[in-house]
Coordinates of C-alpha atoms in Angstrom, one line a residue:
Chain A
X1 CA 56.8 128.6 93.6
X2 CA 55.8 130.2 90.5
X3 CA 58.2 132.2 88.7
X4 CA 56.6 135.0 88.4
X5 CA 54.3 135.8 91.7
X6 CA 54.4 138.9 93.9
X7 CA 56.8 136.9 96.0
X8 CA 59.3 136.6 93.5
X9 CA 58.5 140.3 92.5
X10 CA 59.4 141.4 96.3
X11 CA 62.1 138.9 96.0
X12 CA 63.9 139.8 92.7
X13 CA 64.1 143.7 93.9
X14 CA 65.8 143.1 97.1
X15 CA 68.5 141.9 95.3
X16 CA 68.3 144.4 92.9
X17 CA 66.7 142.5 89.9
X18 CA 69.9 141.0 89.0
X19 CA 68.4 137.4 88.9
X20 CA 65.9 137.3 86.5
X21 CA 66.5 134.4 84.0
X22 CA 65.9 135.0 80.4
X23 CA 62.7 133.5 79.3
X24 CA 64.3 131.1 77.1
X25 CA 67.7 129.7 76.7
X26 CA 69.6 129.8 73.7
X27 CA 71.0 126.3 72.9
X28 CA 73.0 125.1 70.5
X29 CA 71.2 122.1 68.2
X30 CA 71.6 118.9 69.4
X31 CA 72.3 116.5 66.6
X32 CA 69.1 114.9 67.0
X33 CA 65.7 114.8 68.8
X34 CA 62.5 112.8 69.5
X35 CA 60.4 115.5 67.2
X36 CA 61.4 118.6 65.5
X37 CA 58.9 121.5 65.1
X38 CA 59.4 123.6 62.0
X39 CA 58.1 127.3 62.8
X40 CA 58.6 129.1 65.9
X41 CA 55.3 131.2 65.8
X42 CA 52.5 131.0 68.0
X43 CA 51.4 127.3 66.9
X44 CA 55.0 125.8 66.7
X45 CA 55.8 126.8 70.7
X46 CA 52.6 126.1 71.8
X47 CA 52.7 122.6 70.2
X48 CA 55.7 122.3 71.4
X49 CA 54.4 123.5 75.3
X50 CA 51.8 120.9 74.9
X51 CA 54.0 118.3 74.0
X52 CA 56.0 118.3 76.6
X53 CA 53.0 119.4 79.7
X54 CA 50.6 116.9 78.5
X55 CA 52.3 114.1 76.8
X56 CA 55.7 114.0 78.4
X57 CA 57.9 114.3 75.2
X58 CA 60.7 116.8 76.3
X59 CA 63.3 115.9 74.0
X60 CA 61.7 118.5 71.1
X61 CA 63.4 121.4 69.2
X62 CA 61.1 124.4 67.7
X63 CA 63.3 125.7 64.4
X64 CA 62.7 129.7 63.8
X65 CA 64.3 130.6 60.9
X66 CA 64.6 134.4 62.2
X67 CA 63.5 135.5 65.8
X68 CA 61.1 134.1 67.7
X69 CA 57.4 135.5 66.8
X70 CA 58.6 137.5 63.8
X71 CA 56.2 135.9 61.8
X72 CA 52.3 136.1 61.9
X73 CA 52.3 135.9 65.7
X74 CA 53.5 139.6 65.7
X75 CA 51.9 140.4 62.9
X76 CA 48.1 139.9 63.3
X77 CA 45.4 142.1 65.0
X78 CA 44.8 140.0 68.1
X79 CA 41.4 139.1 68.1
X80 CA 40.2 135.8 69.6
X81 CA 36.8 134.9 69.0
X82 CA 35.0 131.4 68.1
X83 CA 31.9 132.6 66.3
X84 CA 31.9 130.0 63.5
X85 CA 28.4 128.4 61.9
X86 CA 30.1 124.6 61.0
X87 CA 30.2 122.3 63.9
X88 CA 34.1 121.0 63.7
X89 CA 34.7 125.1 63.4
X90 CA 32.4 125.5 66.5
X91 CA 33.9 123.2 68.5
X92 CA 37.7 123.6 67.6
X93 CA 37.4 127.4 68.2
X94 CA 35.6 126.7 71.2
X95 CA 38.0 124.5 72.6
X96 CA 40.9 127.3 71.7
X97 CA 38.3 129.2 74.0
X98 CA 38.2 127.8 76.2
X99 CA 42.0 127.5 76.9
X100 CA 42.4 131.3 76.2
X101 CA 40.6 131.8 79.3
X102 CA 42.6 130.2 81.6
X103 CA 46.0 130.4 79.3
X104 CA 47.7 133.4 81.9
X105 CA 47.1 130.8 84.8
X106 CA 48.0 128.2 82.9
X107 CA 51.6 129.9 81.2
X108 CA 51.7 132.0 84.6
X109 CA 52.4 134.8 81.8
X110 CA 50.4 137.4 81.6
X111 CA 48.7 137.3 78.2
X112 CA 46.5 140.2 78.6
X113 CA 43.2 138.0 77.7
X114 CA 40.7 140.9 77.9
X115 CA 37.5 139.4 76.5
X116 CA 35.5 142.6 75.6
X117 CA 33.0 140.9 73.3
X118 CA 32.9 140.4 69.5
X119 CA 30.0 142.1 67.9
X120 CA 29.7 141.7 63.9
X121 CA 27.5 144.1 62.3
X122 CA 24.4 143.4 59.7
X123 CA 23.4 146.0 57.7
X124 CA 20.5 144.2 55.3
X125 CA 18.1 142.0 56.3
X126 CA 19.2 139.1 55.1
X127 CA 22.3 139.3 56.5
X128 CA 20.7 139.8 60.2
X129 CA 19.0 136.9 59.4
X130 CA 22.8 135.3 58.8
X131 CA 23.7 136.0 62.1
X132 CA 20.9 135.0 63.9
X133 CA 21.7 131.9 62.1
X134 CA 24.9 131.4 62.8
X135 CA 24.0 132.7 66.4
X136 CA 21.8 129.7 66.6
X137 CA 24.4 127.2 65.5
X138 CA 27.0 128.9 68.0
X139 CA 24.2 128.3 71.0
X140 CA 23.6 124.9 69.9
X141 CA 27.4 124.0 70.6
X142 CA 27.3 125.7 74.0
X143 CA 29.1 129.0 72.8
X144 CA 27.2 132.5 74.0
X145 CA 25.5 134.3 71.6
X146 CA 23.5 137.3 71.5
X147 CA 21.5 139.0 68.7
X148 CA 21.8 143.0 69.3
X149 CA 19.6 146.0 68.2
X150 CA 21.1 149.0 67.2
X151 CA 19.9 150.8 70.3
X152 CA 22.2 148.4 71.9
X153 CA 24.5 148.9 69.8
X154 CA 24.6 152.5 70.3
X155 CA 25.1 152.6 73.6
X156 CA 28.0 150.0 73.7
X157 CA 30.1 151.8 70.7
X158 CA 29.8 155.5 71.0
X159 CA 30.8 157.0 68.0
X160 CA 29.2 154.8 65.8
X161 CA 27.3 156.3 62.9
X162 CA 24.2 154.4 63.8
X163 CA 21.7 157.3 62.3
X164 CA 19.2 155.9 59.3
X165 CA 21.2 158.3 56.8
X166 CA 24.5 156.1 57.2
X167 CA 25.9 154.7 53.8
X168 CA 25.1 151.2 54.9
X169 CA 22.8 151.8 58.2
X170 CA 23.5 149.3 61.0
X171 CA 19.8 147.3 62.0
X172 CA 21.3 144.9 64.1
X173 CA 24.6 142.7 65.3
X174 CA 25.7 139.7 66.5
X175 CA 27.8 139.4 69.7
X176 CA 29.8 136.7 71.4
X177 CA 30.5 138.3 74.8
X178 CA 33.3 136.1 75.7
X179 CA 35.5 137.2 72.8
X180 CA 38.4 139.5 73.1
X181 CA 41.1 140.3 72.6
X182 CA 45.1 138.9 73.6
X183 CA 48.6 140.5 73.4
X184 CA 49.9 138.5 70.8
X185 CA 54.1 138.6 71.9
X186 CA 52.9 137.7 75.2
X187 CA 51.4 134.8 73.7
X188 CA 54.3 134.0 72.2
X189 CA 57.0 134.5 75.2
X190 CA 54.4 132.7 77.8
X191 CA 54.6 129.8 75.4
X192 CA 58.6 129.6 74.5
X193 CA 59.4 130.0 78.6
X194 CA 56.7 126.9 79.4
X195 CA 58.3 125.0 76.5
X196 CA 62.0 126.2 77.4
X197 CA 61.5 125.9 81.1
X198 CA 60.2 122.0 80.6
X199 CA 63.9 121.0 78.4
X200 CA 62.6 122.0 75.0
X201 CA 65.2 123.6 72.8
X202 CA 64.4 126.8 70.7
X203 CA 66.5 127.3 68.3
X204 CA 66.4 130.5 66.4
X205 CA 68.1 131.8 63.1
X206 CA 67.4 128.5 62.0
X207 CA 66.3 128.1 58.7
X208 CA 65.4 124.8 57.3
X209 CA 67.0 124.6 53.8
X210 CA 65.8 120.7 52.7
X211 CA 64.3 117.6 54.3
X212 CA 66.6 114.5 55.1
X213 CA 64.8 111.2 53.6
X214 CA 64.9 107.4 54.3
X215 CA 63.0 105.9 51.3
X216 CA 59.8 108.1 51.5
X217 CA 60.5 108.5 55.0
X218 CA 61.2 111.7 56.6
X219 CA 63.9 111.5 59.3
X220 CA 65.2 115.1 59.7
X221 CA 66.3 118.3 58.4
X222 CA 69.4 120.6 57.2
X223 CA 69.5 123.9 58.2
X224 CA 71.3 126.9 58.6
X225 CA 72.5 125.4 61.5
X226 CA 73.6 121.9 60.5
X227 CA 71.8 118.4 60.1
X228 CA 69.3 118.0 62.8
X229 CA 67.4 114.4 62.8
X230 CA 64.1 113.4 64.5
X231 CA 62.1 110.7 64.9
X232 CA 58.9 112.9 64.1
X233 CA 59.2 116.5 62.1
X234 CA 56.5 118.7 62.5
X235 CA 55.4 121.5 60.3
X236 CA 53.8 124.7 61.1
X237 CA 55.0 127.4 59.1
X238 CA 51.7 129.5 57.8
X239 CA 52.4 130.8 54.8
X240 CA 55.4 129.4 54.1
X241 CA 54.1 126.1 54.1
X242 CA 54.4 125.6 50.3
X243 CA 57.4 125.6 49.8
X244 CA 58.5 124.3 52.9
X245 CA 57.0 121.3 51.7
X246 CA 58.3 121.2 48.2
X247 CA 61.3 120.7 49.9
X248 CA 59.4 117.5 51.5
X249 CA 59.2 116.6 47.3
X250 CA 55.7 117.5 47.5
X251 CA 55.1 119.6 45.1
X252 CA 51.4 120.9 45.4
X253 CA 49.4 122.0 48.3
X254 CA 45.2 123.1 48.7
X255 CA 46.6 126.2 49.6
X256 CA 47.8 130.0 48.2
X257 CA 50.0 132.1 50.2
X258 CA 48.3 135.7 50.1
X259 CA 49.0 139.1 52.1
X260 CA 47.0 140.7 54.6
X261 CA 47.3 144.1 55.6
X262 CA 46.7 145.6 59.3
X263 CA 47.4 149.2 60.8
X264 CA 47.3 150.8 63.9
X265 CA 46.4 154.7 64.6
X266 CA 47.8 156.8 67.0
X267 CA 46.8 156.4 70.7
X268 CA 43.1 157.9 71.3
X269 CA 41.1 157.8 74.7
X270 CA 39.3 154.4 75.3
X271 CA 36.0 154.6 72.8
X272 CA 36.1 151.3 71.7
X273 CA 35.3 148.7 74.0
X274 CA 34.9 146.2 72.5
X275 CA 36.1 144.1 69.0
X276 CA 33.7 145.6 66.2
X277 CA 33.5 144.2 62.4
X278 CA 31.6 145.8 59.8
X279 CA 29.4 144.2 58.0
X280 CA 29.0 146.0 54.0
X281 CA 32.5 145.4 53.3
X282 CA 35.1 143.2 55.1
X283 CA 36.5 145.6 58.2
X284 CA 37.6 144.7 62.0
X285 CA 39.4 146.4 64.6
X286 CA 40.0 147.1 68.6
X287 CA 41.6 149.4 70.8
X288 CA 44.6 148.4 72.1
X289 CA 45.4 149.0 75.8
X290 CA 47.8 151.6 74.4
X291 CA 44.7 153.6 72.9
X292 CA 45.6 152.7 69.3
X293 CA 42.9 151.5 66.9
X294 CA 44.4 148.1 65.6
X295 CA 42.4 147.1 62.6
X296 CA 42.4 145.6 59.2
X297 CA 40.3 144.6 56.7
X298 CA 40.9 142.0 53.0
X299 CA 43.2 140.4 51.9
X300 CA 45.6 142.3 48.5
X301 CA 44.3 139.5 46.5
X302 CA 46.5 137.9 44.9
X303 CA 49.7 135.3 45.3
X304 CA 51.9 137.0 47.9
X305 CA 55.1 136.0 49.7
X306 CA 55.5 139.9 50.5
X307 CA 55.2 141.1 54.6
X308 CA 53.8 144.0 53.0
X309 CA 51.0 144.9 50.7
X310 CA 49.8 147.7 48.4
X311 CA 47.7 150.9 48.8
X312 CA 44.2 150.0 47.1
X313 CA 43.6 148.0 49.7
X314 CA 44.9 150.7 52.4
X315 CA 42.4 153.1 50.7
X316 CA 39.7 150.6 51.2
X317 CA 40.1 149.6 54.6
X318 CA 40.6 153.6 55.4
X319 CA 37.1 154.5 54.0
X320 CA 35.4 151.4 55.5
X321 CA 36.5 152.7 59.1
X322 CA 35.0 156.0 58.4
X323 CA 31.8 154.5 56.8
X324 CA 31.7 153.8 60.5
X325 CA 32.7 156.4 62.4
X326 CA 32.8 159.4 60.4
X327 CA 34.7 161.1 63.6
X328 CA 37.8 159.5 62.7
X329 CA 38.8 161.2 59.5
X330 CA 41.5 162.7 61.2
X331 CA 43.1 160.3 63.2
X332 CA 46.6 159.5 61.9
X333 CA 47.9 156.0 60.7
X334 CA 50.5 155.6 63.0
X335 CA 52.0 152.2 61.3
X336 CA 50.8 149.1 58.9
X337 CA 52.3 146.3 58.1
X338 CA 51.4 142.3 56.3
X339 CA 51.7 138.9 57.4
X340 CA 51.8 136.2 54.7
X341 CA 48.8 133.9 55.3
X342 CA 48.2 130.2 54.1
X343 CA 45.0 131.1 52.5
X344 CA 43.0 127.1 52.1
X345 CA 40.6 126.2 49.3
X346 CA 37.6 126.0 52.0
X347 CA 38.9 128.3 54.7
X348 CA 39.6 125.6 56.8
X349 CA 42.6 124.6 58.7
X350 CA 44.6 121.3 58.1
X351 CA 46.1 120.0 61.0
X352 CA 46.8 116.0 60.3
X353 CA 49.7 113.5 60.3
X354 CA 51.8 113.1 56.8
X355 CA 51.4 113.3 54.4
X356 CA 55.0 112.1 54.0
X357 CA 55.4 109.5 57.1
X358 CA 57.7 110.5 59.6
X359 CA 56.3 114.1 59.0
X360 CA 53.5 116.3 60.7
X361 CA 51.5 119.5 59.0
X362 CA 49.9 122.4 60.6
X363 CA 48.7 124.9 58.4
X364 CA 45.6 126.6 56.2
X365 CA 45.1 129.0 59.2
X366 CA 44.0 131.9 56.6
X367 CA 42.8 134.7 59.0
X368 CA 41.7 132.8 62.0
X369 CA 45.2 131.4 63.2
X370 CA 45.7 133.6 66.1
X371 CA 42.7 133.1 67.9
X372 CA 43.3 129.3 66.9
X373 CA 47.1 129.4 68.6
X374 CA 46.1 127.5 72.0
X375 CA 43.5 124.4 70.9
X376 CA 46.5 124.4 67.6
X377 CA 48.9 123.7 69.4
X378 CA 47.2 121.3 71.6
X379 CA 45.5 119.1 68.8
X380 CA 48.7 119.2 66.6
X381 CA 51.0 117.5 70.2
X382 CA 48.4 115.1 70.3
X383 CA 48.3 114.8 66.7
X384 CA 52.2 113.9 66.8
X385 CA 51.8 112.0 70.1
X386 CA 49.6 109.7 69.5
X387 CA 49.9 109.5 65.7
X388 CA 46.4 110.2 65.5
X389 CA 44.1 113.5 65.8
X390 CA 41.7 114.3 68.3
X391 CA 38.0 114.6 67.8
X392 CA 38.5 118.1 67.5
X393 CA 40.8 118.0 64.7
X394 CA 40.3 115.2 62.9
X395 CA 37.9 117.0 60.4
X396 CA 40.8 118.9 59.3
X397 CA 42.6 116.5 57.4
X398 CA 44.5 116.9 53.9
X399 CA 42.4 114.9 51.9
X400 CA 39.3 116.2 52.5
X401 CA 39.6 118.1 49.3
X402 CA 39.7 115.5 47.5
X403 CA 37.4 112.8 49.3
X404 CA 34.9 115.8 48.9
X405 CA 34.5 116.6 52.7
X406 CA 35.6 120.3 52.8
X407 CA 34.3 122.7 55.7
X408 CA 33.4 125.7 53.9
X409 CA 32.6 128.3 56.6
X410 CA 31.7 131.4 54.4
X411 CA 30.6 129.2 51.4
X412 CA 32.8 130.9 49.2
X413 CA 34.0 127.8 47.1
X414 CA 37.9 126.8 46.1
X415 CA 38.9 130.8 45.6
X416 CA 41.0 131.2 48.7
X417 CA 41.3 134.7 48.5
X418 CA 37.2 135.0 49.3
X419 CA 37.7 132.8 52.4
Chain B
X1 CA 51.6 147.6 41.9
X2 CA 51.5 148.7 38.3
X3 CA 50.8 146.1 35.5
X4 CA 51.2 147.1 31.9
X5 CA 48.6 146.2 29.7
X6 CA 49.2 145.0 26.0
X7 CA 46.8 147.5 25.4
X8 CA 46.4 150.1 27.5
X9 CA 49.9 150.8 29.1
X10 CA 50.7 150.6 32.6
X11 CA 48.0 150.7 34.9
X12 CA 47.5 150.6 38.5
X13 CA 46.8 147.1 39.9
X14 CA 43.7 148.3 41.4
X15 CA 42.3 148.5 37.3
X16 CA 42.3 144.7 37.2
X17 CA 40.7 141.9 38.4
X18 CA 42.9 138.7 39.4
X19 CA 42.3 135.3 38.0
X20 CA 44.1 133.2 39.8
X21 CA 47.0 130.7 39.2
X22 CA 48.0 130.6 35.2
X23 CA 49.3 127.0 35.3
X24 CA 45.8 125.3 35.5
X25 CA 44.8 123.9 32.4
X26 CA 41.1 122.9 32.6
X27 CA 40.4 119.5 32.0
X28 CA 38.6 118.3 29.2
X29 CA 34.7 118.7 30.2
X30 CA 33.8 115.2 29.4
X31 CA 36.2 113.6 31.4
X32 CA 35.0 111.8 34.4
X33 CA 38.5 111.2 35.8
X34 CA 38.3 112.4 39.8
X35 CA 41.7 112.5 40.6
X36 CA 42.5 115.0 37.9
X37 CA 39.2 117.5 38.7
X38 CA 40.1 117.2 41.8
X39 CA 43.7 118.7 41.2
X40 CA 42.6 121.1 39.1
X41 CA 40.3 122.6 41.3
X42 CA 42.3 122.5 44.8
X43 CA 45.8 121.8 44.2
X44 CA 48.4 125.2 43.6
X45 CA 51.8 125.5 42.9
X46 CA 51.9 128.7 45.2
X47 CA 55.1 129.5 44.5
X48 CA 57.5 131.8 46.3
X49 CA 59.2 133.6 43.5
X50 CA 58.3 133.9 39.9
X51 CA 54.3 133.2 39.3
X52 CA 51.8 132.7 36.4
X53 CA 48.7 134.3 36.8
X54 CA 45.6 135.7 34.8
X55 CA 44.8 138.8 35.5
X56 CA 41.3 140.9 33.5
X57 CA 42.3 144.4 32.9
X58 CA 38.2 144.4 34.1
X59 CA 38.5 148.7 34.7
X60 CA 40.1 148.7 31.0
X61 CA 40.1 147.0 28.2
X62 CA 38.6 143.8 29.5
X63 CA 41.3 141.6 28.4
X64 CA 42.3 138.6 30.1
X65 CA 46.6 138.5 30.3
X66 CA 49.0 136.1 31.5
X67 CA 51.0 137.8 33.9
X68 CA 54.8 136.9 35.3
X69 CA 54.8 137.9 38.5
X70 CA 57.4 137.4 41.5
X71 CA 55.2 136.7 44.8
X72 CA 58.5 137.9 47.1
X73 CA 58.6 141.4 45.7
X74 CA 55.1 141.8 43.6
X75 CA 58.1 142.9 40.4
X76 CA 55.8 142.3 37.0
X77 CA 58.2 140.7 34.4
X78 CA 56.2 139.9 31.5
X79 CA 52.7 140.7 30.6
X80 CA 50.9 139.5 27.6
X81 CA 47.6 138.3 26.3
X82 CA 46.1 135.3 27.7
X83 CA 45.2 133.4 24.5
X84 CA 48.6 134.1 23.0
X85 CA 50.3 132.6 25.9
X86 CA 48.6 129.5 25.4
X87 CA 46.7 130.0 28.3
X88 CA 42.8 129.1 28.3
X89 CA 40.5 131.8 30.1
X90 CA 39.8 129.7 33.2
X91 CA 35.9 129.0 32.4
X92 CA 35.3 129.6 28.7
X93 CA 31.7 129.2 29.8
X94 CA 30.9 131.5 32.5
X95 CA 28.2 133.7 32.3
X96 CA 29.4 137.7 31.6
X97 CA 29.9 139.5 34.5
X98 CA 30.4 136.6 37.2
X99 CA 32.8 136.8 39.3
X100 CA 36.3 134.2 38.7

């Protein structure tokens, strides 16, 4: 019987709700396990849910160094989409897709996995011309695609400033129907009870403070909660992946940590059905089943370890959103806030074995990692499994900088803050 | 963010224009040595603390500084001029007006 069903709904309140079991336990570390996952986010638990469903291996312990989804699993704007021009984007996203729309069956969770369409919006020519493009290149891979007019557009997203006197007038959009949007902690607690429930350990307030080494070999780590050895460590710490693995001894990465802002407004009625990005500048946002506008916009721009960011960048995501729908002006901000991303030199993610032996990486997710956090999680288990990627991952290697093989989705070149 | 400029005083962050990492030296433009181009153009430091950085005071005084800045709490320690920290502007060859 599933543990959550309407039967164990009925069930649980005739005995007063006093047997519910917490989602996940809270073990102490065992001295040693078959692999260690460093990063209790969204991609460490669901690599570590993968692990053990598909590949057996049980004997796994996901580190958080705080509580688990503090990081950029809380912190993003919830978007899931896979409307990407390169192939190995195409078909990775895809894949992530693909499992979003069966991952509350799948977790028995409810993730909320409300797919209310994706539509980008052109504003020139040329850039209409861009999407039809990369509308093309979605439709070749199988992924739905649909090139809007602005009458369309208009009747889907009332509100919109769609009149021919608008700073930047809309002419047309791109739409992926099957996008949407998730409830990010949801995410996050479906994953942790499948992983708990099948033996793995998650271990929070459990900071990793150096790598043990044999030779070059990586056999385990100390943390804030003692010497912990595995066969196989496993990295997937966003951000924090720099100097997580200067730790490891190495010493540079193709990536810069930078900080992106998001906000939410106070709770409106439902106008916005669907996930809307503007096109002149760099603007997104959704209406959250609460009614608040969750949206963001760029990066600060520069170096940042900071979960918070500064007010240029406020102002400029503000006056975006009203470029769009001048109605707005006086809404109230009701919160913002900044996760640290692990901006890569081509926008792409690395998920690969090594580079040390013994050791695992997961990272480079810059915006995209959320909507990423299922077919991540799967590639990287059987990344670790098998000691060897999956055709869906194994474009994203670490040395495809340097072997001159980078995927470079916007075409913005080795400025990670541009990607 | 405020960063105070040699020149012009402290100004907000949203005057200036950032460059990048500071530690990158450019390699010499004859060289044909990969491995070295290659780590010049992908590989960062991306430190989690104190951080050298060029930064173009580009709504000033259009100088380039070398900035000390911590990454944990954005705290500016030292500002000065680019070429009198030793650093090189990061494309001496760049047309005007492109973007770094």
């Amino acid at each position: 019987m599933a543990e959550y069903s309407a039967f164990s709904l009925l069930k649980n309140a005739l005995t007063g709700n006093q047997d519910w079991k917490p989602a996940w336990r809270k073990p102490d570390p065992k001295p040693a396990y078959d692999v260690i996952i460093i990063g209790g986010g969204g991609h460490g638990l669901s690599t570590a849910y993968y692990l053990a469903k598909e590949f057996g291996i049980t004997n796994v312990a996901v580190l958080e160094k705080g509580y688990l989804g503090s990081g950029n699993v809380g912190r993003n704007t919830t978007a899931v989409r896979s409307n990407y021009l390169l192939p190995e984007n195409v078909r990775f996203y895809e894949h992530s897709m693909k499992l979003w729309e069966n991952l509350s069956h799948e977790l028995n969770y409810n993730v909320m996995f409300s797919q209310r369409g994706c539509l980008n919006l052109a504003h020139t020519p040329g850039q209409l011309d861009d999407y039809a493009r990369r509308g093309n290149a979605m439709r070749h891979e199988g992924v739905d695609a649909e090139l809007m007019t602005p009458a369309q557009i208009a009747k889907l997203v009332p509100g919109l400033d769609v009149s021919a006197s608008a700073r930047f007038p809309i002419i047309g959009g791109l739409m992926q129907w099957r996008a949407g949007t998730a409830r990010h902690d949801a995410v996050a607690w479906g994953y942790a009870r499948g992983a708990d429930r099948r033996g793995v350990d998650i271990l929070e307030n459990c900071e990793v403070t150096g790598f043990i080494k044999d030779g070059d070999r990586v056999v385990g780590v100390n943390t804030t909660r003692g010497e912990i050895r595995a066969g196989k460590v496993a990295v997937a710490v966003a951000g924090h992946t720099g100097h997580v693995m200067r730790m490891a001894g190495i010493d540079t990465m193709p990536i810069e940590s930078h900080v992106l802002q998001a906000f939410v407004s106070e709770s409106l009625k439902p106008f916005l059905h669907t996930v809307l990005t503007f096109g002149m500048g760099h603007f997104y946002a959704s209406q959250s089943d609460k009614g608040g506008l969750v949206y963001g916009g760029d990066l600060d721009g520069y170096n940042s370890y900071a979960q918070r960011g500064n007010l240029p960048i406020v102002e400029e995501v503000m006056s975006e959103m009203l470029a769009l729908f001048p109605s707005l002006a006086r809404v109230r901000v009701l919160r913002s806030w900044g996760g640290v991303c692990d901006m890569s030199m081509d926008g792409s993610p690395i998920i690969t074995t090594g580079p040390l032996p013994g050791m695992y990486l997961n990272c480079g997710w810059c915006y995209g990692g959320f909507k990423a956090t299922p077919a991540s999680g799967w590639c990287f288990a059987h990344t670790i499994a098998r000691d060897e990627p999956h055709e869906f991952n194994a474009p994203f290697t670490l040395d495809r900088f340097h072997r001159g093989t980078i995927i470079d989705d916007k075409g913005q070149g080795s400025t990670p803050r541009l990607h | 963010m405020l960063i105070t400029c040699p020149y012009c005083g402290p100004r907000d962050v949203s005057e200036y224009t950032y460059q990048g990492d500071g530690n990158r030296t450019r390699p010499d433009p004859a060289s044909t040595d990969q491995e070295v181009w290659n780590a010049y153009v992908y590989d960062r430091l991306n430190p989690a603390g104190e951080h050298h950085e060029i930064w173009q005071h580009s709504g000033g005084c259009r100088a380039h500084l070398a900035v000390t800045r911590n990454t944990l709490t954005h705290v500016v320690s030292s500002v000065s001029f680019a070429r009198d920290a030793g650093h090189k502007k990061s494309d001496s060859r760049r047309k005007t007006g492109a973007k770094a």
